[in-house]
Coordinates of C-alpha atoms and ligand atoms in Angstrom, one line a residue:
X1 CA -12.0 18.9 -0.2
X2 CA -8.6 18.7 -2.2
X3 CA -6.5 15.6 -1.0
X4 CA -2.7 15.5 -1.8
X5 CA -2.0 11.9 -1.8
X6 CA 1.9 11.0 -2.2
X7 CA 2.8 8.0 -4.5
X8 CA -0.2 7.9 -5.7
X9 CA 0.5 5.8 -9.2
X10 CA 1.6 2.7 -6.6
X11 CA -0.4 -0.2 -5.6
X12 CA -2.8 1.1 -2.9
X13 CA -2.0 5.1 -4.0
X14 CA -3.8 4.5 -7.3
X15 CA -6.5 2.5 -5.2
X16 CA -7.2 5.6 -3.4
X17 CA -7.3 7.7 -6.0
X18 CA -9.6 5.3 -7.9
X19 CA -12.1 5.4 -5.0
X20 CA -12.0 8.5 -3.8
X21 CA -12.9 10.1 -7.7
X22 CA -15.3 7.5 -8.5
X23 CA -17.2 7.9 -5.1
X24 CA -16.8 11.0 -4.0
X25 CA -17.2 14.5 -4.8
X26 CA -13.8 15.2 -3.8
X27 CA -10.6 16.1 -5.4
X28 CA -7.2 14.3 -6.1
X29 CA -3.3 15.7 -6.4
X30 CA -1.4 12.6 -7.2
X31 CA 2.1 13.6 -6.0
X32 CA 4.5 10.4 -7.3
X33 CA 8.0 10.4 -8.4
X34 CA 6.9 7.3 -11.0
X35 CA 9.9 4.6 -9.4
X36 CA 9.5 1.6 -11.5
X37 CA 6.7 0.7 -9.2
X38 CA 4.6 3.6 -9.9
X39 CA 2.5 3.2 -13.0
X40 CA 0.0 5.4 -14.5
X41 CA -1.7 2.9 -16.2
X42 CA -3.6 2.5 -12.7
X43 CA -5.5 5.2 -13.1
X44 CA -6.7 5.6 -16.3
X45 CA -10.4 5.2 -15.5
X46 CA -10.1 8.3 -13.4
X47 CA -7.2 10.5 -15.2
X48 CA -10.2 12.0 -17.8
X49 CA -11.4 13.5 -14.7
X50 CA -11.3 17.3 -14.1
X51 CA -10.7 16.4 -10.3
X52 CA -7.7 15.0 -10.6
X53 CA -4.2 16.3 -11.8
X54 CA -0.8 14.6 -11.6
X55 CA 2.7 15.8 -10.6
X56 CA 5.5 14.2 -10.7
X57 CA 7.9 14.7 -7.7
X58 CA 10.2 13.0 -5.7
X59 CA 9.3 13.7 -1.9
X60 CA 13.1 14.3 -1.1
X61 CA 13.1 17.6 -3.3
X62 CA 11.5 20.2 -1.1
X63 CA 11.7 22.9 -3.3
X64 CA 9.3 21.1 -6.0
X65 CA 7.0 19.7 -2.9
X66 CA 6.9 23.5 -1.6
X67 CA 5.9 25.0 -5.2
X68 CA 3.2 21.7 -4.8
X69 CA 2.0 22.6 -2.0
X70 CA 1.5 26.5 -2.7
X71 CA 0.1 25.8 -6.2
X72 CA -2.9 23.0 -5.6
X73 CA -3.3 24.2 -1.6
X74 CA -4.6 20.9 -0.4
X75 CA -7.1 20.8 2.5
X76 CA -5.0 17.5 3.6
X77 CA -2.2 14.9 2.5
X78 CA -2.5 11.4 2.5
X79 CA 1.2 10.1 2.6
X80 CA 2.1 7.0 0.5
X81 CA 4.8 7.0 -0.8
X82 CA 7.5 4.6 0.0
X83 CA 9.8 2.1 -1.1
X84 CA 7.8 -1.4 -0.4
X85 CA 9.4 -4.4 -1.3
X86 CA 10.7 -6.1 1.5
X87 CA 13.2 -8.7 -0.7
X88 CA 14.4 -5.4 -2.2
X89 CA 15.1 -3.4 0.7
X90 CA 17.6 -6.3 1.9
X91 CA 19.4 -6.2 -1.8
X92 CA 19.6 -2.5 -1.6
X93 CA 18.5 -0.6 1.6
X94 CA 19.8 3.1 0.3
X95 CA 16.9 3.6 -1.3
X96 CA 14.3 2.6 1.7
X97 CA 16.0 5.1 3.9
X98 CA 16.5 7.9 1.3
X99 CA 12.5 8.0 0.5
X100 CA 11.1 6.3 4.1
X101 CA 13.2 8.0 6.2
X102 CA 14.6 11.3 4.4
X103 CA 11.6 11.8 1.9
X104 CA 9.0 11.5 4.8
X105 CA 11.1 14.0 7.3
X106 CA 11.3 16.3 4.2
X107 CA 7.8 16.1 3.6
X108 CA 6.7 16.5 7.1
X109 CA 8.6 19.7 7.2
X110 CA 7.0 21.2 3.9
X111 CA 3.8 20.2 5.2
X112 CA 4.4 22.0 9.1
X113 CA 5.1 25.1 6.9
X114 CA 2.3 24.9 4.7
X115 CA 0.1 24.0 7.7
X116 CA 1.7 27.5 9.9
X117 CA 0.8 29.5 6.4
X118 CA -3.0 28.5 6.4
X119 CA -6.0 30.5 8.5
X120 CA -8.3 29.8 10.7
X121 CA -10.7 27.0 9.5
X122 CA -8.6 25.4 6.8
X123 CA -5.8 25.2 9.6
X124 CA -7.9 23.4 11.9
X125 CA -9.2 21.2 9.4
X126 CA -5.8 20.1 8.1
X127 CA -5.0 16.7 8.4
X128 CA -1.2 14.9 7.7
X129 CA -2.4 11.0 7.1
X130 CA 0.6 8.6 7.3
X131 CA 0.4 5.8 5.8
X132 CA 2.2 2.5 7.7
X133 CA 2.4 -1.4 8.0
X134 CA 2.1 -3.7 10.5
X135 CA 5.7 -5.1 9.8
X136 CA 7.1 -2.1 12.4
X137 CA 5.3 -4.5 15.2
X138 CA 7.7 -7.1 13.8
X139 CA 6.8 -11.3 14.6
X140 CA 4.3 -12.3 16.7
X141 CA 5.7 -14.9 18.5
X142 CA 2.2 -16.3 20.0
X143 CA 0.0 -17.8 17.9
X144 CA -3.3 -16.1 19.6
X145 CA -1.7 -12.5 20.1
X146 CA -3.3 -10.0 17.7
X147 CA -1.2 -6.5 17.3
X148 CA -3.0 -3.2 18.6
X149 CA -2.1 0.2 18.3
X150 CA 0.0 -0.1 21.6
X151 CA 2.5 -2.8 20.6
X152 CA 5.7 -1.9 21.3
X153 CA 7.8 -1.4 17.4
X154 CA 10.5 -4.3 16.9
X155 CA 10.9 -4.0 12.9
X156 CA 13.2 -6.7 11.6
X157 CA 13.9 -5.9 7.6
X158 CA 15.3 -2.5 6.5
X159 CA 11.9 -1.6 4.6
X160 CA 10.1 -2.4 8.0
X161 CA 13.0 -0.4 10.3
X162 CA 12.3 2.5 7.5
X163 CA 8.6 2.3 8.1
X164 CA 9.2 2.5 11.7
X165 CA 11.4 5.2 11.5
X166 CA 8.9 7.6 9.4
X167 CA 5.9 6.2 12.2
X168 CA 8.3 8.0 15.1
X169 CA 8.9 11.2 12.0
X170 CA 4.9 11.5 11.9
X171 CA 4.2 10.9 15.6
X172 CA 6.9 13.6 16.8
X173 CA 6.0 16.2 14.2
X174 CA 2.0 15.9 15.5
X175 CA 3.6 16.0 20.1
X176 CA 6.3 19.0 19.1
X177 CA 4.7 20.8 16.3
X178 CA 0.8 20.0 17.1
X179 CA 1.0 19.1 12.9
X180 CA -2.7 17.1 12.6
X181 CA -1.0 14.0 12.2
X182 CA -2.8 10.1 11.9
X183 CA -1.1 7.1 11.6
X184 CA -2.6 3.9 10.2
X185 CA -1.0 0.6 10.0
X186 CA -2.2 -1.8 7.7
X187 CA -1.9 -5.3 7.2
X188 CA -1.2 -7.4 3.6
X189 CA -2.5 -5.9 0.7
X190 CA -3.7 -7.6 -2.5
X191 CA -5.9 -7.0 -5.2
X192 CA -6.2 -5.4 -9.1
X193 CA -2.9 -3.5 -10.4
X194 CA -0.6 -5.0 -7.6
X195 CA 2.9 -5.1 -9.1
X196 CA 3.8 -8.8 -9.9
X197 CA 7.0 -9.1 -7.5
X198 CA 4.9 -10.0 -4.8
X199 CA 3.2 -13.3 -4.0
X200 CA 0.1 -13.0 -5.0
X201 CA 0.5 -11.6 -8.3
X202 CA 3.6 -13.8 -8.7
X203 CA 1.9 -16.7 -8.5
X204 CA -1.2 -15.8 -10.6
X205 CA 1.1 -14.5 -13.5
X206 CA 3.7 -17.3 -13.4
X207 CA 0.7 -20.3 -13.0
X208 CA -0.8 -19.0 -16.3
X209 CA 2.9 -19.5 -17.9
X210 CA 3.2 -22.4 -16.7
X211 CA 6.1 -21.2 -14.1
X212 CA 7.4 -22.9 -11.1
X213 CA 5.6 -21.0 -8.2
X214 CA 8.0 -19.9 -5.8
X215 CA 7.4 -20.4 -2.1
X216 CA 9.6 -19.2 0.8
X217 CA 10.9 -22.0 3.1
X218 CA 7.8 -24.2 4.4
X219 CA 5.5 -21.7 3.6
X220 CA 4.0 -21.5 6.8
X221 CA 4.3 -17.8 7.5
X222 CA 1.4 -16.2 8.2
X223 CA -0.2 -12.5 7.3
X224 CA -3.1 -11.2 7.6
X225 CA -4.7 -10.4 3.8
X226 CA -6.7 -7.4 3.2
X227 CA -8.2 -6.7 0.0
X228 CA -6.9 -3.2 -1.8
X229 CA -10.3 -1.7 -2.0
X230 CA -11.5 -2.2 2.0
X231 CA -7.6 -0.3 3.0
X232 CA -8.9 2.3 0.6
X233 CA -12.2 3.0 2.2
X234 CA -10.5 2.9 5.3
X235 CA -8.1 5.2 4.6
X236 CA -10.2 7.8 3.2
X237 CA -12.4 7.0 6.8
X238 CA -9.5 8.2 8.7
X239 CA -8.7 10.8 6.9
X240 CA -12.3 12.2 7.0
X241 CA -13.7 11.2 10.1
X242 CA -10.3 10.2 12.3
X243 CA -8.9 12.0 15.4
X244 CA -5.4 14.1 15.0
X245 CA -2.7 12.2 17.3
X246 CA -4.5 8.9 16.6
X247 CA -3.0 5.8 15.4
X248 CA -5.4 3.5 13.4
X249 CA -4.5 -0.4 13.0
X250 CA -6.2 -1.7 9.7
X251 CA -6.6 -5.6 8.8
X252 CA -9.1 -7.8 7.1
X253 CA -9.6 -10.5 10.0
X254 CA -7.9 -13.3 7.3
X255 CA -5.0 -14.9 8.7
X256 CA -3.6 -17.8 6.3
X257 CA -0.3 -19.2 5.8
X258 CA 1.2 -18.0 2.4
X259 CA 1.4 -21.6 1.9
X260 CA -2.7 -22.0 1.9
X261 CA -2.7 -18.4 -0.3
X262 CA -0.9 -20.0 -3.1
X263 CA -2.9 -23.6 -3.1
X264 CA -6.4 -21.6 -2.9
X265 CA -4.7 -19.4 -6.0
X266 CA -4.0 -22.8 -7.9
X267 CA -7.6 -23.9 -7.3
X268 CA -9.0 -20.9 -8.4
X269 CA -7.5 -21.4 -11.5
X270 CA -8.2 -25.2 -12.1
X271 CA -11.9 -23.6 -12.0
X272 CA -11.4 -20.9 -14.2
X273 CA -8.7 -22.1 -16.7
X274 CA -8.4 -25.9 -16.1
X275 CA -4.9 -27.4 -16.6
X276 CA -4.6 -31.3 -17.3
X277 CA -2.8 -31.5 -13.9
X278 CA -3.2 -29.4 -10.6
X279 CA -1.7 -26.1 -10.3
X280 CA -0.5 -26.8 -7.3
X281 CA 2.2 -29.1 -9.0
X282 CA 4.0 -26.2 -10.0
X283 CA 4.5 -25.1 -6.3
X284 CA 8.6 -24.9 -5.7
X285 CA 9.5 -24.4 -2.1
X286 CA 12.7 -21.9 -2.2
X287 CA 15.3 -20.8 0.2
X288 CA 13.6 -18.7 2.7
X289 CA 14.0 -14.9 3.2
X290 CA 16.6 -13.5 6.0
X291 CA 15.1 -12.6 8.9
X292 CA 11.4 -13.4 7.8
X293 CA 8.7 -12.7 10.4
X294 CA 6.4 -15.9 11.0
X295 CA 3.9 -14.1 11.6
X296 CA 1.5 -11.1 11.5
X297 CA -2.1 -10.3 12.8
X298 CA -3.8 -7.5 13.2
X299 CA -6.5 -6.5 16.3
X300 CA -8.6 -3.7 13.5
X301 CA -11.2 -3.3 16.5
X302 CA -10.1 0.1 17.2
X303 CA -11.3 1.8 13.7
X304 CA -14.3 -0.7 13.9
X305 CA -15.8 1.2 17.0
X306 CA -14.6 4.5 16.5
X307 CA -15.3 4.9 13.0
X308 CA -18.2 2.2 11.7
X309 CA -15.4 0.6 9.4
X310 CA -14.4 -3.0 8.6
X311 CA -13.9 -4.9 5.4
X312 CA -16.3 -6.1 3.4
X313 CA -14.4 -8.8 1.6
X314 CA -13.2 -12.4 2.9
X315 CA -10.3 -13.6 1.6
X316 CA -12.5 -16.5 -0.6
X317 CA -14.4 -13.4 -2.4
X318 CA -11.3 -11.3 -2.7
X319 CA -8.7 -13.4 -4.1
X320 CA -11.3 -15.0 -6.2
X321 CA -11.9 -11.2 -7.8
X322 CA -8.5 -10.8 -7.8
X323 CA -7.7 -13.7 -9.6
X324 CA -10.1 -13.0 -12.4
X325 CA -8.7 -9.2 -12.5
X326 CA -5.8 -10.8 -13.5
X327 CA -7.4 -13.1 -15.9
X328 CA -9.0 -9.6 -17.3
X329 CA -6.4 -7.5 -17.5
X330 CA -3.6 -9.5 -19.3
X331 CA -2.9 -6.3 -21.2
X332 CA -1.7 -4.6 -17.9
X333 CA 0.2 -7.6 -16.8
X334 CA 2.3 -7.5 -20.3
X335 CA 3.1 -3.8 -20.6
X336 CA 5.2 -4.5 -16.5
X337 CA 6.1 -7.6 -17.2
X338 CA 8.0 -6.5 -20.7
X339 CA 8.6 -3.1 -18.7
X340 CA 6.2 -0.8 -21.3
X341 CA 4.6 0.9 -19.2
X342 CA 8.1 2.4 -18.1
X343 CA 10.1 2.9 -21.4
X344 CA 6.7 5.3 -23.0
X345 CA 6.4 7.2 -20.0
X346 CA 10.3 7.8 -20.4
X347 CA 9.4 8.7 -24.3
X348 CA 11.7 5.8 -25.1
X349 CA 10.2 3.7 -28.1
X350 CA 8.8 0.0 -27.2
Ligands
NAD1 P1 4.1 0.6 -4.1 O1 5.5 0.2 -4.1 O2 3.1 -0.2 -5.0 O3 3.9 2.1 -4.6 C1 4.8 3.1 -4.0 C2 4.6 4.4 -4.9 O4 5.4 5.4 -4.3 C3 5.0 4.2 -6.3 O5 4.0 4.8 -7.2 C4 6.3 5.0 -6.4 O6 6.6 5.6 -7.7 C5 6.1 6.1 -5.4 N1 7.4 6.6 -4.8 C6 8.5 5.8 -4.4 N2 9.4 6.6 -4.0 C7 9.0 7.9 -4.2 C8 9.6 9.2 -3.9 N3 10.8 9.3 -3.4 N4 8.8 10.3 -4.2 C9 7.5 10.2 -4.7 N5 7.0 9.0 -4.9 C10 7.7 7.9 -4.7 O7 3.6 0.6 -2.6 P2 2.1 0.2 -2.0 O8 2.1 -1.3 -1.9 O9 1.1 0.9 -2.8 O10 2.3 0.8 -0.6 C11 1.9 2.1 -0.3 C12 2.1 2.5 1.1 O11 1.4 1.6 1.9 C13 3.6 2.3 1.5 O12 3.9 3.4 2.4 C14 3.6 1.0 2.3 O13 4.6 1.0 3.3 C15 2.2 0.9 2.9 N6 1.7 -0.4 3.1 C16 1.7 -1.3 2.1 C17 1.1 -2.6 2.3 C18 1.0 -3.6 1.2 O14 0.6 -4.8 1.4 N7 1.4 -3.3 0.0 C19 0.5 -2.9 3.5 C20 0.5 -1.9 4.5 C21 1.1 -0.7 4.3

């Protein structure tokens, strides 16, 4: 099988890739246009390999997506790509609707022609695997509710009203065009090679420099934390073994406040690289976001039943790995952080 998996060089993308090369037989077109939140780097333990190839593309340009598709004929196309930062999409929302919104309707239509153009078996087999959140559900405003694939969408950020947007884009291409679409919508991410804007990272990276650590408000907002490397089995479970039409909710059954994420990150670290006071005394409660959703849970019975999955981390063994990672791979951290990794790909010297 030949997967076309869009923003591929991003947080989970690369995730993907890493798992479906190194445990599969499969192979990869990583199809990114390298934003400053795509990085290479990500994949170097599987670039070597002869089942993978790179492109680099902006999903909003059909004519390069078209020449893509006719070129590497994939057998399906896991769909990525996005703008994700939520604190960026309020600073600047152009971008979140240019690739979300624009780039997602532009690749659903390369992909419907595509799809028209194959024969018989490889037609059928097709699959268009859209890759969402669970911010389109918006806030839960129980504290027992748990959002299933029937909630009704109530975004409340620009990123998350993009997201929802490209959900409907997906869901109407697979009722008016019978495209093979699946949708899954996923809960927090964290884990290796997650770019340090967001909290977890944030905090791990500015602890170890000794950095006030930022918290929004009171911190009690809650999310539901799944570790990179379950979403990427998942994913590649859906796009495998899932049903066209289907929607697919995906979460790790770990609700904490981000509050109780960044004190478990400081303890973590007291154990692994002891400070003479806590951690946790660098913790700096700021302003909180606009419009921030209390909180987020996911109901992940659904692609439990139908297709044997659920995670295999808790959030104690994952954000413990995750925190070494980090620990590991200062390296990594440096060539963001002092934006390397950008200026070389850009063949600008360092
Ligand atoms: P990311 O920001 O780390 O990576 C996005 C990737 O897309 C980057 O490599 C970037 O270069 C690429 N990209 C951006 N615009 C592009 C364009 N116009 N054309 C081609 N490539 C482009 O994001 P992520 O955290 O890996 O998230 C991946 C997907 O999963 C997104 O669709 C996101 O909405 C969804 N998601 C993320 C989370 C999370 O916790 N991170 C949770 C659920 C769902």
């Amino acid at each position: 099988m030949k997967l076309l998996i869009t923003g591929g060089a991003g947080f989970i993308g690369s995730a993907v890739i890493r798992h479906i090369i190194n445990n599969t037989a499969d192979n990869v077109v990583n199809l990114d246009k390298l934003t400053y939140a795509g990085n290479l780097e990500s994949l170097a333990e599987v670039s070597d390999s002869e089942r993978y190839a790179f492109e680099q593309v902006d999903i909003c340009n059909r004519t390069a997506v078209d020449r893509v598709l006719a070129e590497h004929g994939p057998d399906a196309i896991m769909h990525l790509a996005a703008e994700s930062h939520v604190d960026r999409s309020i600073d600047g929302p152009a971008a979140f609707i240019e690739t979300n919104i624009v780039g997602t309707y532009t690749l659903l239509e390369a992909a419907r022609q595509y799809w028209q153009s194959l024969d018989g078996q490889r037609r059928t087999n097709f699959r268009f695997h859209h890759i969402s959140t669970d911010e389109v559900y918006g806030d839960l405003e129980s504290s027992v509710d748990l959002f299933t694939e029937t909630t009704p969408y109530a975004p409340s950020s620009p990123y998350s009203a993009s997201k929802a947007s490209s959900d409907h884009l997906a869901r109407a291409w697979q009722r008016t065009y019978g495209l093979p679409v699946l949708v899954t919508n996923c809960s927090n991410n964290y884990g290796p090679y997650h770019f340090p804007e967001k909290l977890i990272p944030l905090v791990i990276l500015n602890a170890l420099e000794d950095k006030p650590l930022p918290v929004y408000g009171k911190g009690d907002q809650i999310r539901d934390w799944l570790y990179v490397e379950d979403h990427a089995r998942a994913l590649y479970k859906v796009v495998t073994e899932g049903k066209p039409g289907e929607t697919y909710n995906i979460g790790g059954h770990n609700e904490k406040q981000n509050i109780e994420v960044v004190q478990a990150i400081c303890d973590i670290l007291q154990d692994l690289r002891p400070r003479q006071t806590s951690y946790r005394d660098l913790i700096t409660h700021v302003k909180d976001r606009p419009g921030h959703d209390l909180r987020y849970a996911i109901d992940a019975g659904k692609i439990q039943r139908e297709l044997d999955w659920s995670p295999e981390e808790t959030f104690e063994t994952g954000i413990r790995k995750t925190v070494v990672w980090y620990l590991n791979h200062q390296e990594w951290c440096n060539r963001l952080q002092d934006g390397s990794y950008q200026r070389e790909r850009l063949g600008v010297g360092t």
